Amino acid sequence: MTAAEIFAPGEFLKEEMEARGWSQVELAEIMGRPTKLVNEIIAGKKAITPETAIQLGDALGTGPELWMNLEGQYQLSKVQSRDNVVSRRAALYERFPVREMIKRGWIEASESVEVLEHRFLSFFGIQSIDSVPSFAHAAKKSAPDSEVSMPQLAWLFKARALSSQLAFKKYDKAKLIAALESLSNLRTAPEEVRHVPKILAECGVRYVLVEALAGSKIDGACFWLPNNQPVIAMSLRLDRIDNFWFVLRHEVEHVLQGHGQSVGYVLDQDIEGPHQGEIAVEEKIANEAAAEFCVPQAQLNDFIGRVAPYFYDERVVLFARRLGIHTGLVAGQLRKKLGRYDRWSAHLVKVRHLVVKAAPVDGWGMFESS
């Protein structure tokens, strides 16, 4: 079978005929076929068809499968790519979300597999396709990047590239703490989210928006550039006012706590999902800060205790007005507290179209802006 990858089936046919002392004419007469056919098969000019394979198998007592296998492997050997273009391209598609990254313009398409490989290596900063991309900038890491999927890593790399283009002030933790009051004053109306990028910029925090790749379930991330430069990236995966503020405050807390500096990032996935189970201490801290920011928890618990189980819409609206915040924030916290994700959806207004106008953005069919 190894020789079949090098020699035409006619070579084997010739050996079989010689072993029996048959001429081409004699074999042709036995098969009831033209002598020219036998001659062309032996010369490698004619392929063995299923009909011919059956006749050869009957004449030589080998069965037709042998001749079909020899012919198939011979034909494959003739067209097999010397540099394995197909297998190399398959390796790319298996390793990376190729189609989505090309669709998003993160990678420029090319018919050349060499060019395509080079572009992916350059995007992830790796030396070979089998290498594991590392997002860390620090010398030591407390967690491996292998815990993050490739679509998630691709999102992080794009967010970092987008944020690296920005010229920013030096990060000032004290200013960010003071800015929490300014951010809290924006909770009154959806339109106020447009001020978030500017407020963060004044504190030296870079803020970018990158649409998540399909299936990655990324809500946001806090990551660190060299020289202690924090970045908050959000995917706006759930386009709701409550999710926007929860994720934003969650990431701000990561920055304030310095979370992820040893690795370079903290990636948050589905952080408001109803089935989170056990979460890391860092995530618990960020969740608690985010929940308190959206709605003061003591007042929310008091409201629940007073009105349960009669959570009429008008009561929720009046409670939000008393707190001076948009009803959607109260609705979002109630849904999570009570596990009633089917309630108060009308108050969860969209804000993505507002915030993308004010920050560097990639995705949703838009070009990057500054």
Short mmCIF file of C-alpha atoms in Angstrom, two decimals:
data_model
loop_
_atom_site.label_atom_id
_atom_site.label_comp_id
_atom_site.label_asym_id
_atom_site.label_seq_id
_atom_site.Cartn_x
_atom_site.Cartn_y
_atom_site.Cartn_z
CA MET A 1 0.00 0.00 0.00
CA THR A 2 2.94 2.33 0.54
CA ALA A 3 4.07 1.80 -3.06
CA ALA A 4 0.59 2.67 -4.32
CA GLU A 5 1.22 6.24 -3.20
CA ILE A 6 4.17 6.40 -5.60
CA PHE A 7 3.43 4.02 -8.49
CA ALA A 8 0.43 3.82 -10.80
CA PRO A 9 -1.83 0.74 -10.44
CA GLY A 10 -0.60 -0.30 -13.89
CA GLU A 11 2.76 -1.23 -12.32
CA PHE A 12 1.05 -3.75 -10.07
CA LEU A 13 -1.06 -5.02 -12.93
CA LYS A 14 2.07 -5.59 -14.97
CA GLU A 15 3.61 -7.65 -12.13
CA GLU A 16 0.45 -9.75 -11.80
CA MET A 17 0.45 -10.47 -15.54
CA GLU A 18 4.12 -11.42 -15.55
CA ALA A 19 3.57 -13.76 -12.59
CA ARG A 20 0.94 -15.58 -14.69
CA GLY A 21 2.81 -15.31 -17.95
CA TRP A 22 -0.01 -13.37 -19.58
CA SER A 23 0.37 -10.82 -22.32
CA GLN A 24 -1.70 -7.68 -22.65
CA VAL A 25 -3.65 -9.29 -25.46
CA GLU A 26 -4.44 -12.33 -23.35
CA LEU A 27 -5.64 -10.27 -20.39
CA ALA A 28 -7.77 -8.16 -22.73
CA GLU A 29 -9.35 -11.31 -24.18
CA ILE A 30 -10.04 -12.69 -20.68
CA MET A 31 -11.73 -9.41 -19.67
CA GLY A 32 -13.49 -8.96 -23.00
CA ARG A 33 -12.04 -5.49 -23.35
CA PRO A 34 -9.85 -3.80 -25.99
CA THR A 35 -6.12 -4.40 -25.75
CA LYS A 36 -5.67 -0.63 -25.90
CA LEU A 37 -7.39 -0.31 -22.53
CA VAL A 38 -4.98 -2.71 -20.84
CA ASN A 39 -2.04 -0.95 -22.49
CA GLU A 40 -3.17 2.49 -21.27
CA ILE A 41 -3.73 1.24 -17.70
CA ILE A 42 -0.23 -0.24 -17.57
CA ALA A 43 1.22 2.98 -19.03
CA GLY A 44 -0.61 5.08 -16.44
CA LYS A 45 -2.64 6.87 -19.09
CA LYS A 46 -6.00 5.41 -18.12
CA ALA A 47 -7.65 5.33 -14.70
CA ILE A 48 -9.25 2.16 -13.39
CA THR A 49 -13.01 2.55 -13.29
CA PRO A 50 -15.30 0.50 -11.01
CA GLU A 51 -16.31 -1.66 -13.99
CA THR A 52 -12.66 -2.34 -14.89
CA ALA A 53 -11.82 -3.02 -11.21
CA ILE A 54 -14.51 -5.73 -11.10
CA GLN A 55 -13.18 -7.36 -14.27
CA LEU A 56 -9.55 -7.24 -13.05
CA GLY A 57 -10.60 -8.68 -9.70
CA ASP A 58 -12.43 -11.56 -11.39
CA ALA A 59 -9.60 -12.22 -13.85
CA LEU A 60 -6.79 -12.12 -11.25
CA GLY A 61 -8.73 -13.43 -8.23
CA THR A 62 -7.95 -10.38 -6.10
CA GLY A 63 -11.37 -8.80 -5.77
CA PRO A 64 -12.22 -5.32 -7.12
CA GLU A 65 -11.45 -3.48 -3.87
CA LEU A 66 -7.69 -3.84 -4.29
CA TRP A 67 -7.70 -2.10 -7.66
CA MET A 68 -10.05 0.68 -6.56
CA ASN A 69 -7.88 1.32 -3.49
CA LEU A 70 -4.71 1.38 -5.59
CA GLU A 71 -6.29 3.76 -8.06
CA GLY A 72 -7.68 6.02 -5.32
CA GLN A 73 -4.39 6.34 -3.48
CA TYR A 74 -2.51 6.93 -6.70
CA GLN A 75 -4.86 9.73 -7.73
CA LEU A 76 -4.55 11.29 -4.26
CA SER A 77 -0.77 11.15 -4.45
CA LYS A 78 -0.87 13.14 -7.68
CA VAL A 79 -2.91 16.01 -6.27
CA GLN A 80 -1.62 16.02 -2.68
CA SER A 81 -0.33 19.48 -1.79
CA ARG A 82 3.37 19.49 -1.09
CA ASP A 83 3.12 22.23 1.55
CA ASN A 84 -0.20 21.04 3.04
CA VAL A 85 -2.08 24.25 2.30
CA VAL A 86 -5.45 22.73 3.21
CA SER A 87 -4.23 21.28 6.50
CA ARG A 88 -2.55 24.57 7.42
CA ARG A 89 -5.71 26.49 6.70
CA ALA A 90 -7.72 23.95 8.70
CA ALA A 91 -5.33 24.45 11.62
CA LEU A 92 -6.01 28.19 11.52
CA TYR A 93 -9.78 27.68 11.55
CA GLU A 94 -9.51 25.16 14.37
CA ARG A 95 -7.30 27.44 16.45
CA PHE A 96 -8.88 30.86 15.88
CA PRO A 97 -12.33 32.34 15.12
CA VAL A 98 -11.13 33.10 11.60
CA ARG A 99 -14.40 33.99 9.91
CA GLU A 100 -15.56 36.34 12.64
CA MET A 101 -12.21 38.10 12.94
CA ILE A 102 -12.07 38.64 9.19
CA LYS A 103 -15.69 39.78 9.15
CA ARG A 104 -14.96 42.32 11.88
CA GLY A 105 -11.90 43.60 10.02
CA TRP A 106 -9.49 42.50 12.75
CA ILE A 107 -7.69 40.31 10.21
CA GLU A 108 -7.47 41.12 6.49
CA ALA A 109 -8.55 38.19 4.32
CA SER A 110 -6.05 36.55 1.98
CA GLU A 111 -6.07 33.58 -0.36
CA SER A 112 -2.48 32.88 0.66
CA VAL A 113 -2.28 30.69 3.74
CA GLU A 114 1.21 32.02 4.46
CA VAL A 115 -0.06 35.60 4.54
CA LEU A 116 -3.06 34.62 6.65
CA GLU A 117 -0.86 32.78 9.15
CA HIS A 118 1.44 35.78 9.41
CA ARG A 119 -1.49 38.10 10.12
CA PHE A 120 -2.81 35.91 12.93
CA LEU A 121 0.66 35.54 14.43
CA SER A 122 1.07 39.31 14.33
CA PHE A 123 -2.38 39.98 15.85
CA PHE A 124 -1.72 37.70 18.84
CA GLY A 125 2.01 38.38 19.08
CA ILE A 126 3.01 34.72 18.86
CA GLN A 127 5.73 32.86 16.97
CA SER A 128 3.75 29.83 15.81
CA ILE A 129 0.14 28.74 15.35
CA ASP A 130 0.50 26.26 18.22
CA SER A 131 1.71 28.92 20.67
CA VAL A 132 -0.67 30.11 23.40
CA PRO A 133 -1.23 33.87 23.14
CA SER A 134 -0.33 35.66 26.35
CA PHE A 135 -2.13 38.82 27.34
CA ALA A 136 -0.02 39.42 30.44
CA HIS A 137 2.43 42.30 30.53
CA ALA A 138 3.84 41.44 33.96
CA ALA A 139 6.80 39.12 34.47
CA LYS A 140 4.82 36.86 36.78
CA LYS A 141 1.30 35.58 36.33
CA SER A 142 -1.17 34.29 38.91
CA ALA A 143 -3.41 32.54 36.36
CA PRO A 144 -2.82 31.02 32.91
CA ASP A 145 -4.30 32.52 29.77
CA SER A 146 -5.39 28.99 28.85
CA GLU A 147 -8.38 29.55 31.14
CA VAL A 148 -9.72 32.00 28.57
CA SER A 149 -11.15 30.86 25.24
CA MET A 150 -9.63 32.01 21.96
CA PRO A 151 -12.63 34.24 21.03
CA GLN A 152 -12.31 35.89 24.44
CA LEU A 153 -8.57 36.37 24.01
CA ALA A 154 -9.15 37.84 20.55
CA TRP A 155 -11.61 40.32 22.09
CA LEU A 156 -9.06 41.29 24.75
CA PHE A 157 -6.31 41.79 22.17
CA LYS A 158 -8.59 44.00 20.06
CA ALA A 159 -9.62 46.03 23.11
CA ARG A 160 -5.98 46.49 24.06
CA ALA A 161 -5.02 47.57 20.54
CA LEU A 162 -7.89 50.08 20.51
CA SER A 163 -7.04 51.50 23.94
CA SER A 164 -3.32 51.71 23.15
CA GLN A 165 -4.04 54.27 20.45
CA LEU A 166 -5.38 56.75 23.02
CA ALA A 167 -3.31 59.51 24.59
CA PHE A 168 -4.24 59.70 28.28
CA LYS A 169 -3.38 61.31 31.56
CA LYS A 170 -1.59 59.40 34.28
CA TYR A 171 -3.92 57.22 36.33
CA ASP A 172 -5.01 58.87 39.58
CA LYS A 173 -6.81 56.58 42.00
CA ALA A 174 -7.93 59.45 44.23
CA LYS A 175 -9.57 61.16 41.26
CA LEU A 176 -11.36 57.95 40.31
CA ILE A 177 -12.74 57.59 43.83
CA ALA A 178 -13.93 61.19 43.71
CA ALA A 179 -15.43 60.60 40.25
CA LEU A 180 -17.83 58.00 41.64
CA GLU A 181 -20.12 60.83 42.75
CA SER A 182 -20.11 62.32 39.25
CA LEU A 183 -20.91 58.93 37.79
CA SER A 184 -23.73 58.37 40.28
CA ASN A 185 -25.30 61.67 39.19
CA LEU A 186 -25.64 60.25 35.67
CA ARG A 187 -28.02 57.48 36.74
CA THR A 188 -31.08 59.66 36.28
CA ALA A 189 -31.61 59.26 32.52
CA PRO A 190 -30.31 57.05 29.67
CA GLU A 191 -28.85 60.03 27.82
CA GLU A 192 -26.39 60.71 30.63
CA VAL A 193 -24.25 57.67 29.78
CA ARG A 194 -22.56 59.76 27.08
CA HIS A 195 -20.56 61.56 29.79
CA VAL A 196 -18.93 58.40 31.16
CA PRO A 197 -15.86 58.29 28.83
CA LYS A 198 -14.91 61.89 29.63
CA ILE A 199 -15.21 61.41 33.38
CA LEU A 200 -13.03 58.31 33.28
CA ALA A 201 -10.50 60.02 31.03
CA GLU A 202 -10.03 62.78 33.59
CA CYS A 203 -8.94 60.09 36.05
CA GLY A 204 -6.51 58.47 33.62
CA VAL A 205 -8.73 55.46 32.90
CA ARG A 206 -9.06 54.48 29.27
CA TYR A 207 -12.54 53.38 28.22
CA VAL A 208 -13.29 51.43 25.03
CA LEU A 209 -16.25 49.53 23.60
CA VAL A 210 -15.72 46.34 21.61
CA GLU A 211 -18.55 44.13 20.44
CA ALA A 212 -18.05 40.59 21.69
CA LEU A 213 -17.51 37.71 19.29
CA ALA A 214 -20.38 35.25 19.03
CA GLY A 215 -20.77 32.89 21.99
CA SER A 216 -18.09 34.49 24.16
CA LYS A 217 -20.55 35.98 26.69
CA ILE A 218 -18.16 38.76 27.62
CA ASP A 219 -19.63 41.66 29.57
CA GLY A 220 -16.46 43.60 30.20
CA ALA A 221 -12.89 43.60 31.35
CA CYS A 222 -10.42 45.57 33.39
CA PHE A 223 -6.90 45.26 32.10
CA TRP A 224 -3.61 47.00 32.65
CA LEU A 225 -1.18 48.42 30.16
CA PRO A 226 2.49 48.88 31.14
CA ASN A 227 3.30 51.64 33.62
CA ASN A 228 0.13 51.10 35.64
CA GLN A 229 -2.31 52.30 32.97
CA PRO A 230 -5.82 50.87 33.56
CA VAL A 231 -8.35 50.21 30.82
CA ILE A 232 -12.04 49.45 31.11
CA ALA A 233 -13.47 47.63 28.11
CA MET A 234 -17.15 46.79 27.73
CA SER A 235 -18.99 44.69 25.17
CA LEU A 236 -22.50 46.09 25.80
CA ARG A 237 -23.61 42.52 25.16
CA LEU A 238 -26.84 43.15 27.02
CA ASP A 239 -28.11 46.50 25.79
CA ARG A 240 -29.91 47.61 28.95
CA ILE A 241 -29.44 50.57 31.24
CA ASP A 242 -29.18 48.39 34.34
CA ASN A 243 -26.54 46.14 32.81
CA PHE A 244 -24.55 49.11 31.55
CA TRP A 245 -24.22 50.69 34.97
CA PHE A 246 -23.68 47.39 36.79
CA VAL A 247 -20.87 46.29 34.46
CA LEU A 248 -19.27 49.75 34.43
CA ARG A 249 -19.21 50.04 38.22
CA HIS A 250 -18.03 46.43 38.45
CA GLU A 251 -15.02 47.20 36.26
CA VAL A 252 -14.33 50.49 38.06
CA GLU A 253 -14.07 48.52 41.31
CA HIS A 254 -11.58 46.16 39.70
CA VAL A 255 -9.49 49.20 38.78
CA LEU A 256 -9.74 50.72 42.25
CA GLN A 257 -8.74 47.43 43.87
CA GLY A 258 -5.90 46.88 41.40
CA HIS A 259 -7.36 43.52 40.45
CA GLY A 260 -5.60 41.60 37.70
CA GLN A 261 -2.35 43.55 37.71
CA SER A 262 -0.21 40.43 38.12
CA VAL A 263 -1.83 38.84 35.07
CA GLY A 264 -2.66 42.01 33.23
CA TYR A 265 -6.42 41.62 33.09
CA VAL A 266 -9.69 40.51 34.66
CA LEU A 267 -12.22 39.18 32.16
CA ASP A 268 -15.86 39.24 33.23
CA GLN A 269 -18.32 36.88 31.60
CA ASP A 270 -22.07 36.87 32.15
CA ILE A 271 -21.58 38.59 35.50
CA GLU A 272 -25.29 39.16 36.08
CA GLY A 273 -26.44 35.70 35.03
CA PRO A 274 -28.92 33.96 37.37
CA HIS A 275 -26.66 30.89 37.82
CA GLN A 276 -23.21 32.08 38.80
CA GLY A 277 -22.47 29.59 41.57
CA GLU A 278 -19.20 30.07 43.38
CA ILE A 279 -17.26 33.15 42.30
CA ALA A 280 -13.83 34.48 43.14
CA VAL A 281 -13.35 36.92 46.00
CA GLU A 282 -12.38 39.68 43.55
CA GLU A 283 -15.63 39.17 41.64
CA LYS A 284 -17.67 39.22 44.84
CA ILE A 285 -16.10 42.54 45.82
CA ALA A 286 -16.81 44.03 42.39
CA ASN A 287 -20.38 42.68 42.35
CA GLU A 288 -21.16 44.15 45.75
CA ALA A 289 -19.80 47.56 44.75
CA ALA A 290 -21.79 47.47 41.50
CA ALA A 291 -25.04 46.49 43.19
CA GLU A 292 -24.64 49.21 45.84
CA PHE A 293 -23.93 51.77 43.11
CA CYS A 294 -27.00 50.85 41.07
CA VAL A 295 -29.37 50.89 44.04
CA PRO A 296 -28.36 51.35 47.71
CA GLN A 297 -28.88 47.81 48.98
CA ALA A 298 -30.18 48.72 52.42
CA GLN A 299 -32.92 50.85 50.89
CA LEU A 300 -33.68 48.18 48.29
CA ASN A 301 -34.03 45.51 50.98
CA ASP A 302 -36.28 47.83 53.00
CA PHE A 303 -38.45 48.42 49.91
CA ILE A 304 -38.73 44.69 49.27
CA GLY A 305 -39.67 44.05 52.88
CA ARG A 306 -42.37 46.74 52.81
CA VAL A 307 -44.12 45.93 49.52
CA ALA A 308 -43.58 42.19 49.02
CA PRO A 309 -45.22 40.40 47.35
CA TYR A 310 -47.04 43.32 45.65
CA PHE A 311 -44.36 44.75 43.38
CA TYR A 312 -46.66 46.85 41.24
CA ASP A 313 -45.02 48.96 38.54
CA GLU A 314 -46.16 52.23 40.07
CA ARG A 315 -44.46 51.34 43.36
CA VAL A 316 -41.21 50.52 41.59
CA VAL A 317 -41.36 53.81 39.66
CA LEU A 318 -42.06 55.87 42.78
CA PHE A 319 -39.20 54.16 44.65
CA ALA A 320 -36.79 54.98 41.82
CA ARG A 321 -37.93 58.61 41.79
CA ARG A 322 -37.38 58.89 45.52
CA LEU A 323 -33.82 57.67 45.03
CA GLY A 324 -33.31 59.99 42.07
CA ILE A 325 -32.33 57.21 39.65
CA HIS A 326 -33.79 55.71 36.49
CA THR A 327 -36.43 53.03 37.11
CA GLY A 328 -34.43 50.56 35.03
CA LEU A 329 -31.74 50.33 37.70
CA VAL A 330 -34.29 49.40 40.36
CA ALA A 331 -35.93 46.96 37.95
CA GLY A 332 -32.62 45.30 37.22
CA GLN A 333 -31.74 44.84 40.88
CA LEU A 334 -35.21 43.54 41.72
CA ARG A 335 -35.03 40.99 38.93
CA LYS A 336 -31.76 39.68 40.33
CA LYS A 337 -32.76 39.82 44.00
CA LEU A 338 -36.08 38.09 43.45
CA GLY A 339 -35.00 35.84 40.60
CA ARG A 340 -37.81 37.29 38.50
CA TYR A 341 -36.11 37.84 35.16
CA ASP A 342 -39.53 37.94 33.52
CA ARG A 343 -40.59 41.16 35.28
CA TRP A 344 -40.21 44.92 34.59
CA SER A 345 -38.61 44.49 31.15
CA ALA A 346 -40.27 47.67 29.87
CA HIS A 347 -38.06 49.77 32.15
CA LEU A 348 -34.79 48.26 30.90
CA VAL A 349 -34.20 50.83 28.16
CA LYS A 350 -31.37 50.60 25.63
CA VAL A 351 -28.30 52.80 25.94
CA ARG A 352 -25.79 51.37 23.46
CA HIS A 353 -26.71 53.85 20.71
CA LEU A 354 -25.95 56.67 23.14
CA VAL A 355 -22.61 55.62 24.59
CA VAL A 356 -21.02 54.46 21.31
CA LYS A 357 -21.11 58.07 20.13
CA ALA A 358 -18.80 59.16 22.93
CA ALA A 359 -16.11 56.44 23.14
CA PRO A 360 -13.64 54.55 20.94
CA VAL A 361 -15.69 51.69 19.52
CA ASP A 362 -15.27 48.59 17.41
CA GLY A 363 -18.26 46.59 16.28
CA TRP A 364 -21.97 46.89 15.56
CA GLY A 365 -21.13 47.75 11.96
CA MET A 366 -19.30 50.88 13.01
CA PHE A 367 -15.77 52.10 12.37
CA GLU A 368 -13.43 52.94 15.22
CA SER A 369 -13.92 56.45 16.51
CA SER A 370 -12.01 58.59 18.94
#
